[in-house]
Short mmCIF file of C-alpha atoms in Angstrom, two decimals:
data_model
loop_
_atom_site.label_atom_id
_atom_site.label_comp_id
_atom_site.label_asym_id
_atom_site.label_seq_id
_atom_site.Cartn_x
_atom_site.Cartn_y
_atom_site.Cartn_z
CA MET T 420 -8.76 10.94 -44.94
CA ASN T 421 -6.20 9.18 -47.15
CA VAL T 422 -2.49 10.02 -47.36
CA SER T 423 -2.88 12.08 -50.54
CA GLU T 424 -5.53 14.28 -48.92
CA ALA T 425 -3.41 14.69 -45.79
CA LEU T 426 -0.43 15.80 -47.88
CA LYS T 427 -2.43 18.26 -49.96
CA THR T 428 -4.25 19.82 -47.00
CA ARG T 429 -1.27 20.06 -44.66
CA ILE T 430 -0.13 23.66 -44.34
CA THR T 431 1.70 25.67 -41.73
CA CYS T 432 -1.25 26.85 -39.68
CA ARG T 433 -0.59 30.34 -38.33
CA ALA T 434 -3.85 30.88 -36.43
CA PHE T 435 -5.39 28.25 -34.15
CA LEU T 436 -8.72 28.08 -32.36
CA ASP T 437 -8.95 28.22 -28.58
CA LYS T 438 -9.97 24.57 -28.43
CA PRO T 439 -8.05 21.96 -26.42
CA VAL T 440 -6.71 18.75 -27.90
CA PRO T 441 -7.31 15.68 -25.70
CA GLU T 442 -4.24 13.98 -24.25
CA GLU T 443 -5.41 10.69 -25.75
CA THR T 444 -5.32 12.21 -29.24
CA VAL T 445 -1.81 13.58 -28.75
CA ARG T 446 -0.62 10.21 -27.52
CA GLU T 447 -2.18 8.45 -30.52
CA ILE T 448 -0.45 10.84 -32.92
CA LEU T 449 2.94 10.24 -31.32
CA GLU T 450 2.38 6.49 -31.18
CA LEU T 451 1.68 6.36 -34.92
CA ALA T 452 4.48 8.76 -35.89
CA LYS T 453 7.05 6.45 -34.30
CA TYR T 454 6.62 4.10 -37.27
CA ALA T 455 8.45 6.62 -39.48
CA PRO T 456 11.46 5.23 -41.40
CA SER T 457 14.71 5.11 -39.47
CA GLY T 458 18.09 3.99 -40.82
CA GLY T 459 19.35 1.09 -38.72
CA ASN T 460 16.24 1.57 -36.58
CA LEU T 461 18.09 4.16 -34.48
CA GLN T 462 14.87 6.12 -33.94
CA PRO T 463 16.89 9.25 -33.08
CA TRP T 464 13.95 11.53 -32.37
CA HIS T 465 13.07 13.03 -28.98
CA ALA T 466 9.80 14.88 -28.42
CA TYR T 467 8.74 17.20 -25.60
CA VAL T 468 5.05 18.11 -25.37
CA VAL T 469 3.75 21.06 -23.36
CA THR T 470 0.18 22.29 -22.89
CA GLY T 471 -2.18 23.97 -20.43
CA LYS T 472 -0.78 26.06 -17.57
CA LYS T 473 2.76 24.84 -18.19
CA LEU T 474 2.60 26.14 -21.76
CA GLU T 475 1.31 29.52 -20.57
CA GLU T 476 4.13 29.64 -18.03
CA PHE T 477 6.68 28.94 -20.73
CA LEU T 478 5.23 31.49 -23.15
CA GLY T 479 5.29 34.08 -20.37
CA ILE T 480 9.01 33.48 -19.90
CA ILE T 481 9.61 33.91 -23.62
CA ALA T 482 7.50 37.09 -23.74
CA GLU T 483 9.60 38.65 -20.99
CA LYS T 484 12.85 37.72 -22.70
CA GLN T 485 11.61 39.10 -26.02
CA LYS T 486 11.33 42.57 -24.51
CA GLU T 487 15.10 42.72 -24.21
CA ASN T 488 16.05 40.45 -27.06
CA PRO T 489 13.35 40.01 -29.76
CA PHE T 490 15.64 37.87 -31.90
CA GLY T 491 16.54 35.32 -29.28
CA GLU T 492 19.73 33.63 -28.18
CA GLY T 493 21.24 32.67 -31.53
CA THR T 494 21.06 29.16 -32.98
CA GLU T 495 23.15 26.02 -32.87
CA TYR T 496 22.67 25.39 -36.58
CA ASP T 497 21.99 27.48 -39.69
CA ILE T 498 18.24 27.50 -40.29
CA TYR T 499 18.96 28.48 -43.89
CA PRO T 500 22.31 28.11 -45.69
CA LYS T 501 24.46 31.21 -45.87
CA GLY T 502 24.54 32.70 -49.37
CA LEU T 503 21.38 30.88 -50.42
CA LYS T 504 21.43 30.48 -54.22
CA GLU T 505 18.65 30.30 -56.81
CA PRO T 506 16.03 29.00 -57.16
CA TYR T 507 15.86 28.55 -53.39
CA LYS T 508 16.42 32.21 -52.57
CA ALA T 509 13.53 33.33 -54.78
CA ARG T 510 11.22 30.67 -53.36
CA ARG T 511 11.96 31.76 -49.81
CA PHE T 512 11.45 35.43 -50.70
CA LYS T 513 8.11 34.78 -52.40
CA CYS T 514 6.89 32.66 -49.52
CA GLY T 515 7.54 35.53 -47.11
CA GLU T 516 5.97 38.14 -49.37
CA ASP T 517 2.85 36.04 -49.94
CA MET T 518 2.46 35.41 -46.23
CA TYR T 519 2.65 39.07 -45.25
CA ALA T 520 0.40 40.04 -48.17
CA SER T 521 -2.26 37.66 -46.86
CA ILE T 522 -2.53 39.75 -43.68
CA GLY T 523 -2.01 43.13 -45.32
CA VAL T 524 1.46 43.84 -43.94
CA ALA T 525 3.55 45.85 -46.39
CA ARG T 526 7.29 45.30 -46.86
CA GLU T 527 8.07 48.69 -45.33
CA ASP T 528 5.93 47.96 -42.27
CA LYS T 529 8.75 46.79 -40.01
CA ALA T 530 6.63 46.91 -36.87
CA GLY T 531 3.90 44.83 -38.47
CA ARG T 532 6.39 42.25 -39.67
CA LEU T 533 8.04 42.03 -36.27
CA ALA T 534 4.63 41.61 -34.63
CA GLN T 535 3.80 38.70 -36.95
CA PHE T 536 7.25 37.18 -36.38
CA SER T 537 6.65 37.38 -32.64
CA ARG T 538 3.48 35.28 -33.02
CA ASN T 539 5.80 32.35 -33.70
CA PHE T 540 6.64 32.48 -30.04
CA ARG T 541 3.09 31.91 -28.97
CA PHE T 542 2.83 28.94 -31.31
CA PHE T 543 0.18 31.00 -33.15
CA ASP T 544 -2.08 30.30 -30.14
CA ALA T 545 -1.98 26.52 -30.62
CA PRO T 546 -3.12 24.70 -27.47
CA VAL T 547 -0.37 22.08 -27.72
CA ALA T 548 3.32 22.79 -28.20
CA MET T 549 5.96 20.28 -29.19
CA PHE T 550 9.73 20.49 -29.31
CA PHE T 551 11.88 18.05 -31.24
CA ALA T 552 15.49 17.28 -30.46
CA ILE T 553 18.23 14.94 -31.64
CA ASP T 554 21.31 13.48 -29.97
CA ARG T 555 24.41 15.51 -30.77
CA GLN T 556 26.21 12.33 -31.80
CA MET T 557 23.90 11.87 -34.76
CA GLY T 558 24.80 12.76 -38.34
CA LEU T 559 22.98 13.94 -41.47
CA GLY T 560 21.24 10.62 -42.01
CA GLN T 561 19.65 10.74 -38.58
CA TRP T 562 18.52 14.34 -39.10
CA SER T 563 16.66 12.96 -42.12
CA ASP T 564 15.03 10.38 -39.84
CA LEU T 565 13.95 13.15 -37.46
CA GLY T 566 12.39 15.03 -40.38
CA MET T 567 10.46 11.95 -41.47
CA PHE T 568 9.20 11.45 -37.93
CA ILE T 569 7.92 15.04 -37.80
CA GLN T 570 6.31 14.72 -41.26
CA SER T 571 4.62 11.49 -40.18
CA LEU T 572 3.29 13.26 -37.09
CA MET T 573 1.89 16.11 -39.18
CA LEU T 574 0.11 13.73 -41.55
CA VAL T 575 -1.45 11.76 -38.70
CA ALA T 576 -2.60 15.07 -37.22
CA ARG T 577 -4.42 15.85 -40.46
CA GLU T 578 -6.07 12.42 -40.37
CA LYS T 579 -7.50 13.41 -36.99
CA GLY T 580 -8.79 16.76 -38.24
CA LEU T 581 -5.95 18.78 -36.69
CA HIS T 582 -3.37 21.14 -38.12
CA THR T 583 0.23 21.88 -37.28
CA ALA T 584 2.77 24.67 -37.47
CA PRO T 585 6.33 23.34 -37.73
CA GLN T 586 8.66 26.13 -36.58
CA GLU T 587 12.42 26.18 -36.91
CA ALA T 588 12.11 29.70 -35.48
CA TRP T 589 12.20 28.12 -32.02
CA ALA T 590 15.87 27.31 -32.60
CA ILE T 591 16.68 30.91 -31.60
CA TRP T 592 15.47 30.15 -28.06
CA TYR T 593 17.28 26.84 -27.70
CA LYS T 594 18.75 27.65 -24.28
CA THR T 595 15.43 28.65 -22.74
CA VAL T 596 13.60 25.70 -24.29
CA ALA T 597 16.20 23.23 -23.09
CA GLU T 598 16.10 24.62 -19.57
CA PHE T 599 12.29 24.63 -19.36
CA VAL T 600 11.77 21.04 -20.56
CA SER T 601 14.89 19.74 -18.75
CA MET T 602 16.53 18.63 -22.00
CA PRO T 603 19.82 16.77 -21.45
CA GLU T 604 22.95 18.49 -22.71
CA ASP T 605 23.61 15.73 -25.22
CA LEU T 606 20.44 16.66 -27.12
CA MET T 607 20.14 19.53 -29.62
CA LEU T 608 16.87 21.33 -30.22
CA PHE T 609 15.78 21.21 -33.85
CA CYS T 610 12.39 22.92 -33.93
CA GLY T 611 9.07 23.52 -32.28
CA LEU T 612 5.61 22.68 -33.56
CA GLY T 613 2.14 23.93 -32.71
CA LEU T 614 -0.75 21.47 -32.79
CA GLY T 615 -4.46 22.20 -32.68
CA TYR T 616 -7.59 23.11 -34.62
CA MET T 617 -7.22 25.61 -37.44
CA ASP T 618 -9.04 28.93 -37.41
CA GLU T 619 -10.52 28.58 -40.89
CA SER T 620 -11.61 32.23 -40.92
CA ALA T 621 -8.09 33.65 -40.45
CA PRO T 622 -6.82 35.20 -43.72
CA ILE T 623 -3.28 33.95 -43.12
CA ASN T 624 -4.56 30.37 -43.21
CA GLN T 625 -5.79 30.87 -46.77
CA LEU T 626 -2.19 30.98 -47.99
CA ARG T 627 -1.02 28.07 -50.11
CA THR T 628 2.63 28.20 -51.05
CA ASP T 629 3.71 27.42 -54.62
CA ARG T 630 5.19 24.05 -55.54
CA ALA T 631 7.58 23.55 -58.46
CA PRO T 632 6.39 21.45 -61.42
CA LEU T 633 7.57 17.85 -61.58
CA GLU T 634 9.99 18.60 -64.42
CA GLU T 635 11.86 21.07 -62.22
CA PHE T 636 12.87 18.59 -59.52
CA ALA T 637 12.56 15.06 -60.90
CA THR T 638 14.47 13.17 -63.59
CA LEU T 639 12.72 10.05 -64.88
CA THR T 640 14.67 7.56 -67.01
CA GLY T 641 13.72 4.32 -68.71
CA PHE T 642 9.96 4.71 -68.90
#
C-alpha cells in the first residue's frame, strides 16, 4: 500500500473485530512512527499502549465511573474552540449527523446517542489501546509534532492492514488514564487511539466524511 492509498483509506474505525494484534506489529508501527517530523528534533511525544487483561481491567474501571459520571472528569484543554465559527461549526455538525444516521440513531434519540458516545470508552472494541501525552512545558509547535507522530502511526497501521480510531474523547478521563498508566505529572494527556482490524460489515464503518474542495483551503500563486 502506498502513502496515497493509506491516506484515502484511513478513517476513524468505530467497530473493530475481536482479533488480536501481535506485539511485534505494534512495536513496528511505533518504531516507524518515530520518524515523524519534529522541530529541533525534540520528539515530544509519549505513548502508552495497553492490551489484553490490563485493557479489560482499565475499561472496567471506566465503566464503573461512567455510571455516576457519564461525561467524565472535565478536560485540561478545549477539544473544540468555544464559539466555533463557520465553516467549521457546520462541518462538525454534519459529521455528527452523518455518523448517527449511519447507525439509524435519530437526533431526538438521546439514549441512543449517549450509548454510541459511551462506545468511545471501550475503544470501539479495539484490541489495542494507545494514549498519547506531551510534556506540559511544550508549546503549540510541539503539539503539532505530536499530531504528526500520531498521523504517521495511523498511516503505518494502514500499511499493515490495520485501522485506527483517534479519540480526543479520552481527554475527559485524563485523571483516571494518568493514574492507570502511571503517567508523570509533568505530562498532559492529549488523546486515546484504538488499533485493530476493522469490522467491514459494521454500517458505521461505511461512513466517509466530506472533504472541502482544494479551492476552499488552498491558495496557489505563481503557477
